[in-house]
CSV table of C-alpha atoms in Angstrom, one decimal:
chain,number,residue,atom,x,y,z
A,1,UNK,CA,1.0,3.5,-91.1
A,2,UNK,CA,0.1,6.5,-88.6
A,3,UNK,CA,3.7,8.8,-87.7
A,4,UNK,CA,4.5,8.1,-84.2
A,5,UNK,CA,6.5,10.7,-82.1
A,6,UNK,CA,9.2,10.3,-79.9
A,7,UNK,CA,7.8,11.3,-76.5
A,8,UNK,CA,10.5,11.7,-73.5
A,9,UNK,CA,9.2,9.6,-70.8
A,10,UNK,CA,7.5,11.6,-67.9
A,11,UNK,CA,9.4,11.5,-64.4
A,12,UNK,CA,7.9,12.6,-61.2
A,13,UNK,CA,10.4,13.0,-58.4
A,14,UNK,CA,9.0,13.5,-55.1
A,15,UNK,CA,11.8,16.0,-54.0
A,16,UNK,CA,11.8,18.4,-56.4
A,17,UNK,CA,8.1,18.6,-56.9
A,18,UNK,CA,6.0,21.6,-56.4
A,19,UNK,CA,3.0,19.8,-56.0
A,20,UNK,CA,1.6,19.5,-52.2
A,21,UNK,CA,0.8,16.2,-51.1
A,22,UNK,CA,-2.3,15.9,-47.7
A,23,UNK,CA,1.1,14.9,-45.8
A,24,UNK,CA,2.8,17.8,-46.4
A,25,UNK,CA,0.1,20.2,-46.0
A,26,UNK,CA,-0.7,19.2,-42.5
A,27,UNK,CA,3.3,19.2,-41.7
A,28,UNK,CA,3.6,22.8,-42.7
A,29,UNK,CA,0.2,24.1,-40.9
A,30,UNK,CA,1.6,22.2,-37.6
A,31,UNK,CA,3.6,24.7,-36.6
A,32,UNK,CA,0.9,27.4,-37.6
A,33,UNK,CA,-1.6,26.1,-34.9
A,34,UNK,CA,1.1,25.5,-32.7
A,35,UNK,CA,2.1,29.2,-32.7
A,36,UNK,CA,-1.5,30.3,-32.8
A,37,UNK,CA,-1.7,27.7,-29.1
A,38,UNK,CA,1.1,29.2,-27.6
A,39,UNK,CA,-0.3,32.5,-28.0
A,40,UNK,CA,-3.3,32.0,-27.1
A,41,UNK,CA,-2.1,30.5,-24.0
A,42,UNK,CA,0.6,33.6,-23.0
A,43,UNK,CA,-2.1,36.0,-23.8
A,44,UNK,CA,-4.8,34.2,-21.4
A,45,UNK,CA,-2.0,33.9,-18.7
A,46,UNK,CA,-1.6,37.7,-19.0
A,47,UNK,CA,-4.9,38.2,-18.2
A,48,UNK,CA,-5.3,36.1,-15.4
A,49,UNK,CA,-1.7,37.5,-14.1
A,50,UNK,CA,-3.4,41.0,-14.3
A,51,UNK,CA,-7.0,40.5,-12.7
A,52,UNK,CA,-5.3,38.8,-9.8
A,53,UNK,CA,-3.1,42.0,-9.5
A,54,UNK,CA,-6.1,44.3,-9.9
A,55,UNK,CA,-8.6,42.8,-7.9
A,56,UNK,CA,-6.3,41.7,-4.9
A,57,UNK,CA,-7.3,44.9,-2.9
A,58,UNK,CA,-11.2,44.7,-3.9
A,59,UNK,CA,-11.5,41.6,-1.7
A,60,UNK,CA,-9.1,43.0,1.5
A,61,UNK,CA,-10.7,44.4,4.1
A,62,UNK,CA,-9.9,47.7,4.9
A,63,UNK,CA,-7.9,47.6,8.2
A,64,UNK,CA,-5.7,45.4,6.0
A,65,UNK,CA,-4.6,48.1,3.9
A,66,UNK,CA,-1.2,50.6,5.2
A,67,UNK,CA,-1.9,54.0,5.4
A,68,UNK,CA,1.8,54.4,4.5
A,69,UNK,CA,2.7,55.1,0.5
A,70,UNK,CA,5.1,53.0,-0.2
A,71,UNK,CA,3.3,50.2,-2.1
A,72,UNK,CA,1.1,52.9,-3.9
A,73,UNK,CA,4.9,54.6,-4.9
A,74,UNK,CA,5.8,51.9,-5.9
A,75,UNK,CA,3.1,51.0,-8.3
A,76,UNK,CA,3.8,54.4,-9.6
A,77,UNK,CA,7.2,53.1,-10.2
A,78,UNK,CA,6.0,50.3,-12.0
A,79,UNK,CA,3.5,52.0,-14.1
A,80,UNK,CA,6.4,54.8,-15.4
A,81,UNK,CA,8.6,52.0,-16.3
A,82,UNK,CA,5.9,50.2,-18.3
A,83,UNK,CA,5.1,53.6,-19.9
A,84,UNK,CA,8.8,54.2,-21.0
A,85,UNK,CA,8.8,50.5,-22.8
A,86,UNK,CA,5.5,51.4,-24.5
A,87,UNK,CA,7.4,54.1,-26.0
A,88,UNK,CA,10.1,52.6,-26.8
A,89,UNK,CA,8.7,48.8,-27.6
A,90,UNK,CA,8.8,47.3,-31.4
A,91,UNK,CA,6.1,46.1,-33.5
A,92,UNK,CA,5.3,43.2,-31.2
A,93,UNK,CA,2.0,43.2,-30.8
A,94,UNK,CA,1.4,41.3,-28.0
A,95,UNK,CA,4.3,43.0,-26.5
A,96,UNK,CA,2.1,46.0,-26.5
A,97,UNK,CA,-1.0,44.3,-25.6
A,98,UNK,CA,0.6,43.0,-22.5
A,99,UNK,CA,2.1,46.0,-21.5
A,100,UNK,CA,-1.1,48.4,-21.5
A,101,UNK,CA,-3.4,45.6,-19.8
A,102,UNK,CA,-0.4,45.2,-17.0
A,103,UNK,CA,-0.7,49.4,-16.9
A,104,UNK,CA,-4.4,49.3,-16.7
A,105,UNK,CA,-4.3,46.6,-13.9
A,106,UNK,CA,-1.8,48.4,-12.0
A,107,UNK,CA,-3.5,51.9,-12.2
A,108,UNK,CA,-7.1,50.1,-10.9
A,109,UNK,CA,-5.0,48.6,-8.2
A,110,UNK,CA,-3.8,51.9,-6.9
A,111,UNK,CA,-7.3,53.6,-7.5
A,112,UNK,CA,-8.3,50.7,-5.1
A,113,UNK,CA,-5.6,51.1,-2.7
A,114,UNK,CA,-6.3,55.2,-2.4
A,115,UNK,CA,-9.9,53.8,-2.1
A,116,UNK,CA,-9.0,51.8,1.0
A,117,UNK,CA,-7.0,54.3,2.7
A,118,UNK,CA,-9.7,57.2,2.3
A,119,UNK,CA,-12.1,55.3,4.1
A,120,UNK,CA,-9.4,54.0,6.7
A,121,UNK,CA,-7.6,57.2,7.4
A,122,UNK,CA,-8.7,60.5,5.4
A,123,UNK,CA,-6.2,62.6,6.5
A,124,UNK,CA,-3.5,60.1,5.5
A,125,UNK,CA,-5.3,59.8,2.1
A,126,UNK,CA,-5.0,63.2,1.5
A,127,UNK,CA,-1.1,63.9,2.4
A,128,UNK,CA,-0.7,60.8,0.2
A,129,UNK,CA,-2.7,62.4,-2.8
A,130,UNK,CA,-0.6,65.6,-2.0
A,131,UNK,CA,2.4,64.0,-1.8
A,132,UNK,CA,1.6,62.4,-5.3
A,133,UNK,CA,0.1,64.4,-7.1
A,134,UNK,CA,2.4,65.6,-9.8
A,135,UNK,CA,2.6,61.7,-10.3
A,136,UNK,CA,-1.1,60.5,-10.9
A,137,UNK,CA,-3.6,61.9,-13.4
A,138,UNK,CA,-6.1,64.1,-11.8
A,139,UNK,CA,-9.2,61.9,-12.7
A,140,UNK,CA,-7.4,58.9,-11.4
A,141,UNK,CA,-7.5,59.3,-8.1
A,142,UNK,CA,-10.8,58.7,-6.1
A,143,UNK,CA,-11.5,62.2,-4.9
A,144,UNK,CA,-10.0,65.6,-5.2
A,145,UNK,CA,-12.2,67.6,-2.9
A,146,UNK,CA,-9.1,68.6,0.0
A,147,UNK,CA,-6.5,67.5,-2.4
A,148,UNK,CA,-4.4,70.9,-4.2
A,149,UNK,CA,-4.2,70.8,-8.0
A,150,UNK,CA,-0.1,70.3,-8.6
A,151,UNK,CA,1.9,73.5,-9.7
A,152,UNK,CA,-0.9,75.6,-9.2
A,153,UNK,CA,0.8,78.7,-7.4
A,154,UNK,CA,-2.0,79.9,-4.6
A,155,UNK,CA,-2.9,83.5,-4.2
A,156,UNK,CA,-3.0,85.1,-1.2
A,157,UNK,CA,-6.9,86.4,0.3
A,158,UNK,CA,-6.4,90.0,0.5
A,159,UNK,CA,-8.7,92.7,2.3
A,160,UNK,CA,-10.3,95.3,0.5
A,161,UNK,CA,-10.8,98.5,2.7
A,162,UNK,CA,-13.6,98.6,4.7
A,163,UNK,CA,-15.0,95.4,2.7
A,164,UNK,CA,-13.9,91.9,4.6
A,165,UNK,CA,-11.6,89.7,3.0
A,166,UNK,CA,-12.0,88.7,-0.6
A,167,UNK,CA,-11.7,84.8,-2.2
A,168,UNK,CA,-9.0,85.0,-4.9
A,169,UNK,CA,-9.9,84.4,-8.7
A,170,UNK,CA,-9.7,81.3,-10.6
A,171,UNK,CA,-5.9,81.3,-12.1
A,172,UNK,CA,-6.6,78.1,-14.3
A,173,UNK,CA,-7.0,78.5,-18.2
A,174,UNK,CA,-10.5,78.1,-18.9
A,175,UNK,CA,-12.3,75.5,-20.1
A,176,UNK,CA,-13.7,75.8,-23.7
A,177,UNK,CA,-17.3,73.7,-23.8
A,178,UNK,CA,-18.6,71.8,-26.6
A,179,UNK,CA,-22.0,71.2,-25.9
A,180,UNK,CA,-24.3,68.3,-27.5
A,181,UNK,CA,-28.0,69.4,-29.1
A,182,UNK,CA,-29.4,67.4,-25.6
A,183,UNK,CA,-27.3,70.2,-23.9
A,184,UNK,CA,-29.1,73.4,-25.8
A,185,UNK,CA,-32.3,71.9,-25.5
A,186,UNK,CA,-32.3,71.2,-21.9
A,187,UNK,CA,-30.7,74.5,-21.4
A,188,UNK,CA,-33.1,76.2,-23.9
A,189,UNK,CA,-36.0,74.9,-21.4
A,190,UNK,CA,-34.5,75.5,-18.1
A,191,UNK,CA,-33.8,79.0,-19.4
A,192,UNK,CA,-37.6,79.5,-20.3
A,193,UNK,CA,-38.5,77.7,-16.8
A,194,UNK,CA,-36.3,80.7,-15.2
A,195,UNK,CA,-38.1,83.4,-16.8
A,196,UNK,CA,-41.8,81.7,-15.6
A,197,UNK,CA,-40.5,81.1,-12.4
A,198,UNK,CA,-38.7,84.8,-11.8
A,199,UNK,CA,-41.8,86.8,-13.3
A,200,UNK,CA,-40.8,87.2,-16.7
A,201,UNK,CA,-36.9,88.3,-16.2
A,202,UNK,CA,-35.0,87.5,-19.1
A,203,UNK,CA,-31.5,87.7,-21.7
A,204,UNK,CA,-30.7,88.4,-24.9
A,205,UNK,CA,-27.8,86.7,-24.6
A,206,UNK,CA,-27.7,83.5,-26.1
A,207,UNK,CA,-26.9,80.2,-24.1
A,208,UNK,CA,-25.3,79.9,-21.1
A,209,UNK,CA,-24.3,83.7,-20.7
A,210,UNK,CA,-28.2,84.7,-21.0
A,211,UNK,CA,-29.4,82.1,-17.8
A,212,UNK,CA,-26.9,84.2,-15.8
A,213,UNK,CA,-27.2,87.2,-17.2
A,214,UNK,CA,-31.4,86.2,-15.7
A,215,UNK,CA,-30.0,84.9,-12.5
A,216,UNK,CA,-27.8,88.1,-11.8
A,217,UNK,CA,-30.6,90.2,-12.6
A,218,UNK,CA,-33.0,88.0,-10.3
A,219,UNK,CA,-30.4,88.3,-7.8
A,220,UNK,CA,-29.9,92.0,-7.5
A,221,UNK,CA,-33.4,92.7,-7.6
A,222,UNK,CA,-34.7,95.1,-4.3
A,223,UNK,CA,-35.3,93.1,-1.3
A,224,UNK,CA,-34.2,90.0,-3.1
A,225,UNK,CA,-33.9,87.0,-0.3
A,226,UNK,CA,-31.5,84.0,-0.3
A,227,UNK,CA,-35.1,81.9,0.1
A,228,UNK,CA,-36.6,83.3,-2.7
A,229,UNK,CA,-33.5,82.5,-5.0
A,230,UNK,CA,-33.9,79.1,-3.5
A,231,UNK,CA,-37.3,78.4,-4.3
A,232,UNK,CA,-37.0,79.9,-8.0
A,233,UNK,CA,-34.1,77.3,-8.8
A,234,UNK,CA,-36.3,74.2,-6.6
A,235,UNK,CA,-39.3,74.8,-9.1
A,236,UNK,CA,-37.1,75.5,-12.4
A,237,UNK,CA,-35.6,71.7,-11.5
A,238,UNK,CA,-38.8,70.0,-10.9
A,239,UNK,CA,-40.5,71.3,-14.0
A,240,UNK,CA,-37.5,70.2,-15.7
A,241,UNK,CA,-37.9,66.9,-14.7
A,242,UNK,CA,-41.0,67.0,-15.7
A,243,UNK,CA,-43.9,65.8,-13.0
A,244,UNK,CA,-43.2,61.1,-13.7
A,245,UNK,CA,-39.4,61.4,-12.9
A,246,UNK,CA,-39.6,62.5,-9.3
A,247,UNK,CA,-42.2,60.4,-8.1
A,248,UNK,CA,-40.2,57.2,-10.0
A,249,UNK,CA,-36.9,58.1,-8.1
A,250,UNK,CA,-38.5,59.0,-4.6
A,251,UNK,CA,-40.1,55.3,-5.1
A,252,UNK,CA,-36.9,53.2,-6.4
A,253,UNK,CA,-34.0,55.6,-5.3
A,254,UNK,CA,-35.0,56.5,-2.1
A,255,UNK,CA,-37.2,54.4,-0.8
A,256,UNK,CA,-40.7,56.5,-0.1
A,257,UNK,CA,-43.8,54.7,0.1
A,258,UNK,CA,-46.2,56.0,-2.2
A,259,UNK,CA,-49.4,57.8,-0.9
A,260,UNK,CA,-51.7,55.7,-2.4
A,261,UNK,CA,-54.9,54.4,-1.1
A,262,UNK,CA,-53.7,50.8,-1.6
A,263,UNK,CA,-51.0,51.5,0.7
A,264,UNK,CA,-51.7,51.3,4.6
A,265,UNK,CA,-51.9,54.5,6.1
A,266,UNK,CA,-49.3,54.0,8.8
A,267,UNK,CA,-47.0,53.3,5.8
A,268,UNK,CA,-47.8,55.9,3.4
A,269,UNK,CA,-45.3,58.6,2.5
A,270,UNK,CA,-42.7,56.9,4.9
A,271,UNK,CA,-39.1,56.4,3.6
A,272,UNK,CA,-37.5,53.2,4.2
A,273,UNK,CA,-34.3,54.2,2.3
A,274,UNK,CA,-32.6,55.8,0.3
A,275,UNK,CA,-31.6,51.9,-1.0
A,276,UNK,CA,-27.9,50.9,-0.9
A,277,UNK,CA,-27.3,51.1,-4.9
A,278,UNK,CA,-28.8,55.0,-5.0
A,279,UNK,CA,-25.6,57.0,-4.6
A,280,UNK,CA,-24.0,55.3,-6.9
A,281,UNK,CA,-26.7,55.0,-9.8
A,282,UNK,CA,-27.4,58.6,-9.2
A,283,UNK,CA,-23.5,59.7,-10.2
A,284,UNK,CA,-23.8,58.1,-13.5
A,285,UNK,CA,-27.1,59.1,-14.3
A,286,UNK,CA,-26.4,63.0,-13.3
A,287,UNK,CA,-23.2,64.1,-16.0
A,288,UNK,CA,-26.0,63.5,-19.1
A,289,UNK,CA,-29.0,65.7,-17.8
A,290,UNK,CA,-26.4,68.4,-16.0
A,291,UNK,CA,-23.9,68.7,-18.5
A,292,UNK,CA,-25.8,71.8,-19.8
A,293,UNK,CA,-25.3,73.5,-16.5
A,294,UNK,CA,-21.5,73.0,-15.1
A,295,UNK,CA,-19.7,71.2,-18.0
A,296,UNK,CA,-18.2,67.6,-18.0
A,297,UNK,CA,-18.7,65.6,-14.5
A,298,UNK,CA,-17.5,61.9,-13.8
A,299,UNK,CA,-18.5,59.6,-11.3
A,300,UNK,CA,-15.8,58.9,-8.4
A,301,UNK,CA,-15.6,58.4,-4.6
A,302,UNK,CA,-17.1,60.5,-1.5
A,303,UNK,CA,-15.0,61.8,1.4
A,304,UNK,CA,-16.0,58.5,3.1
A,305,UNK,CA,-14.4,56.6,0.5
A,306,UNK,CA,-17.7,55.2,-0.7
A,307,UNK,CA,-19.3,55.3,-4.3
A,308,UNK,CA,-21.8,58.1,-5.0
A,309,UNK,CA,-19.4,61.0,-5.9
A,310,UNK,CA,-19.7,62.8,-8.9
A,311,UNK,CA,-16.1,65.2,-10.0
A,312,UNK,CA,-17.1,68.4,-12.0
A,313,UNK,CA,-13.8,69.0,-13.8
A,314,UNK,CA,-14.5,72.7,-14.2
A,315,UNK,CA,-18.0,74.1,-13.3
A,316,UNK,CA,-19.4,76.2,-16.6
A,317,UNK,CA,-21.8,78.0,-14.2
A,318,UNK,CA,-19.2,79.1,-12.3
A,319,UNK,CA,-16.6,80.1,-14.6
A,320,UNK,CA,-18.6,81.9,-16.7
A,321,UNK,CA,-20.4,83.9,-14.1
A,322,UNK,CA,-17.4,84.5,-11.9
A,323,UNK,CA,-19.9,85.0,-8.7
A,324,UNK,CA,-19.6,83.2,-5.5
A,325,UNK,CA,-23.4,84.0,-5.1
A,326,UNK,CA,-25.1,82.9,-7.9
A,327,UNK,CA,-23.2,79.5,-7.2
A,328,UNK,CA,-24.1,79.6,-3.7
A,329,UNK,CA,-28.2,80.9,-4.0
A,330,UNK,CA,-28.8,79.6,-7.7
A,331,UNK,CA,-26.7,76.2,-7.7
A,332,UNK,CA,-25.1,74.7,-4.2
A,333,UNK,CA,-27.7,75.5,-1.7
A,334,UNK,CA,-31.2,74.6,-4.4
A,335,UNK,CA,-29.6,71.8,-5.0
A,336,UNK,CA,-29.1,69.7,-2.0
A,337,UNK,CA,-32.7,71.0,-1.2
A,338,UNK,CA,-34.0,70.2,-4.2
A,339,UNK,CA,-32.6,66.5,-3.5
A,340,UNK,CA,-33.7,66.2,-0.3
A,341,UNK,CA,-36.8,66.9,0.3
A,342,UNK,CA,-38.1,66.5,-3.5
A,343,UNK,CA,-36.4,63.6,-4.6
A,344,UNK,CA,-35.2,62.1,-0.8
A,345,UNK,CA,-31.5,61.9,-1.4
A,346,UNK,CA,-29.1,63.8,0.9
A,347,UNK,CA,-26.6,65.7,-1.2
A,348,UNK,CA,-23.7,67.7,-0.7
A,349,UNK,CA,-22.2,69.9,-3.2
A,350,UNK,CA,-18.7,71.4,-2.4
A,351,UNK,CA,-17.3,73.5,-5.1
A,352,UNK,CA,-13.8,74.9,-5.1
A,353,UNK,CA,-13.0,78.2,-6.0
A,354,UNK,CA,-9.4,77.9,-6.4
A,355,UNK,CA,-9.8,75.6,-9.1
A,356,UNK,CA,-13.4,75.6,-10.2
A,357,UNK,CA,-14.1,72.2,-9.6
A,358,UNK,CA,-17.0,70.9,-7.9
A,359,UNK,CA,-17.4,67.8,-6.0
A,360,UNK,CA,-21.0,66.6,-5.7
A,361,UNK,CA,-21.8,63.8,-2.8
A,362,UNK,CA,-24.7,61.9,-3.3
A,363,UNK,CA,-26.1,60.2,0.4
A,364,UNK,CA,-24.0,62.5,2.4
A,365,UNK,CA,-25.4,64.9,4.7
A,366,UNK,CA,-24.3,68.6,4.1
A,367,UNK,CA,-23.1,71.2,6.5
A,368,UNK,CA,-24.7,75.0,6.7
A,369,UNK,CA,-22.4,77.6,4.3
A,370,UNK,CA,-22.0,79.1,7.6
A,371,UNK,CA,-20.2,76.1,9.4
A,372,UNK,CA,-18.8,74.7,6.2
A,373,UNK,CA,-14.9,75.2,6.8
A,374,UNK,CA,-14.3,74.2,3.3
A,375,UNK,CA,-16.7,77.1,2.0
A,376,UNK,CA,-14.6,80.4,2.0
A,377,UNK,CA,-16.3,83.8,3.3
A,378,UNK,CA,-16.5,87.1,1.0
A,379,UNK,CA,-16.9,87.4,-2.9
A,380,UNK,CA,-14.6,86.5,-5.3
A,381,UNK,CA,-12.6,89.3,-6.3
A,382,UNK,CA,-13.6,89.5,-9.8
A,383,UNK,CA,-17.1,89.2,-9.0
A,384,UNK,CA,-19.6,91.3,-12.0
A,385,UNK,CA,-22.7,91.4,-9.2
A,386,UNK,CA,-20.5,92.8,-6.3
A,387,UNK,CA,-19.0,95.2,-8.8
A,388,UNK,CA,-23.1,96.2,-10.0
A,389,UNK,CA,-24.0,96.5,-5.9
A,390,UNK,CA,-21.3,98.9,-5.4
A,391,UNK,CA,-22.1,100.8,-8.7
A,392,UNK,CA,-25.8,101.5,-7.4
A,393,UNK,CA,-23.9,102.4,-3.7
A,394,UNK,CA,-24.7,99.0,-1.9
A,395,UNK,CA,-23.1,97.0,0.4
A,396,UNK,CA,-25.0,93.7,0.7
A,397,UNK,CA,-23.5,91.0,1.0
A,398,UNK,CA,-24.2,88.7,-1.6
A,399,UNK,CA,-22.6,85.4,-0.4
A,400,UNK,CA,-24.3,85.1,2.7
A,401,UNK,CA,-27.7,82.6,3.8
């Protein structure tokens, strides 16, 4: 007969099991989905919590809005506190999450507040930027045209001899540039555009230091004329732009009727705009194709509180050429001509010496140089082309229209 075994009889007890039955499984991942819920839920709440606090002031009208500080000091308040727990939070995540979107809302509720008040008050705006200013970033508030940079001790105008009063140096470190290849090339055409348009003057000198090396010398050439100056920069910009783009912005920018035989001749060549959303396209559109002549720009607010302001945070042309004239001749005054009555866009362009910055308007009507109170008078101190004129015996005066 076969050998038979003795085989212990298999138990299965339910309790000490490591199998997992269905009803198990879907207890354990219950609290899983309830966790993931709850989260969920607190993080959308968050949200909500902080577009409400955001967006409040968007939708008040302006009269509604205190030209005093104390809500905008406070959100200061708020936003140093929420800082110091960002430091010194754990390895919540959502801790974190909730703490940088509640930062974010509370600095774009500020910006919107500032905003409000420029447009209500100006004058309060600005002895509230003042007052501030060691306290919010730079490039957070809306504009910085009237408003001093903190801790910057200011130098005192001094008189040199017979000459009349210089405008003090730049104190500021200055700003290294790291330009992109769209940068050299639109430089490396604007720089041959010069040379056509000045009758052949030209540089050695690679990039940026060559186009003013060309400008200086096309500005202390005999007889030389603001005009002229203007003109040469007017035509370098529209070959630059090459013969489509202003025709395409006079059209759907500023509203000009085309001269076209299709059109009716009582309409033709009359502007019906600029169009509401110009000012504002325009300041995003300029940092990429004039980066290669003053350096990084971003878009913020006009004197008037509206959109259409472009911030240059430290204008290459001027630092590098030091010369209140070539920023005057070759850069402010082409420009807003070169806007308006080529492309059809009032501009104005207000640069500050003490700091090098240069706030650029977009819809605003400019003053004269002359009647600008905002636009010092005499050269900077440190200024190469006064220093050539009084080598060769001059005395013009290089800064004037």
């Amino acid at each position: 007969s076969p050998q038979t075994h003795n085989v212990p009889p298999i138990s299965f007890d339910p309790a000490t099991s490591t199998s997992t039955s269905p009803t198990r499984l879907h207890q354990s991942s219950v609290p899983a989905e309830t966790d993931l819920l709850t989260r969920l839920q607190s993080e959308a709440k968050e949200v909500y919590n902080c577009a409400q606090l955001a967006f409040g002031p968007v939708f008040q009208p302006d009269s509604s809005v205190s030209t005093e500080t104390t809500e905008i000091v406070k959100i200061c308040d708020e936003i140093d506190e929420l800082r110091n727990k960002e430091k010194s939070s754990t390895d919540d995540e959502l801790l974190m999450e909730s703490i940088q979107l509640k930062a974010k809302a509370l600095a774009f509720r500020r910006y919107e507040l500032l905003a409000k008040m420029m447009r209500a008050d100006y004058s309060a705006y600005v002895a509230t930027a003042s007052f501030l200013g060691s306290r919010i970033p730079r490039n957070e508030f809306p504009n910085v045209q009237d408003v001093p940079y903190p801790d910057l001790t200011p130098v005192e105008a001094f008189s040199a001899g017979e000459d009349s009063n210089l405008v003090p140096d730049c104190t500021m470190v200055p700003m290294k540039y790291e330009d992109s290849l769209l940068d050299k090339l639109l430089l490396k055409l604007f720089r041959d555009l010069v040379t056509k348009n000045t009758g052949g003057v030209t540089s050695e000198k690679d990039g940026i230091e060559g186009l003013l090396e060309q400008g200086r010398s096309f500005l202390l050439q005999p007889d030389q004329t603001s005009e002229a100056q203007n003109k040469m920069v007017r035509d370098t910009l529209g070959g630059l732009m090459t013969p489509v783009l202003p025709p395409f912005y006079r059209i759907f920018m500023s509203g000009i009727v085309p001269k076209a035989e299709f059109v009716p001749e009582d309409v033709r060549g009359r502007q019906i705009g600029p169009w509401f959303y110009a000012p504002f396209l325009t300041s995003f559109v300029t940092p990429t194709f004039f980066g290669f002549l003053v350096g990084p720009s971003k878009p913020n607010r006009r004197k008037d509180g509206q959109p259409g302001g472009l911030l240059v945070e430290k204008c290459k042309f001027l630092q590098e050429s030091g010369c209140k004239g070539l920023c005057l001749h070759q850069c402010k005054l082409p420009a807003q001509q070169f806007f308006a009555d080529e492309l059809g866009l009032k501009l104005t362009v207000s640069p500050n010496f003490e700091t090098q910055e240069c706030q650029w308007s977009f819809g605003e009507e400019p003053l004269p140089p002359q009647d600008d109170p905002s636009f010092p008078k005499g050269c900077l101190v440190g200024c190469e082309s006064r220093k050539q004129v009084a080598k060769m015996g001059g005395k013009a005066d290089l800064c004037s229209v």
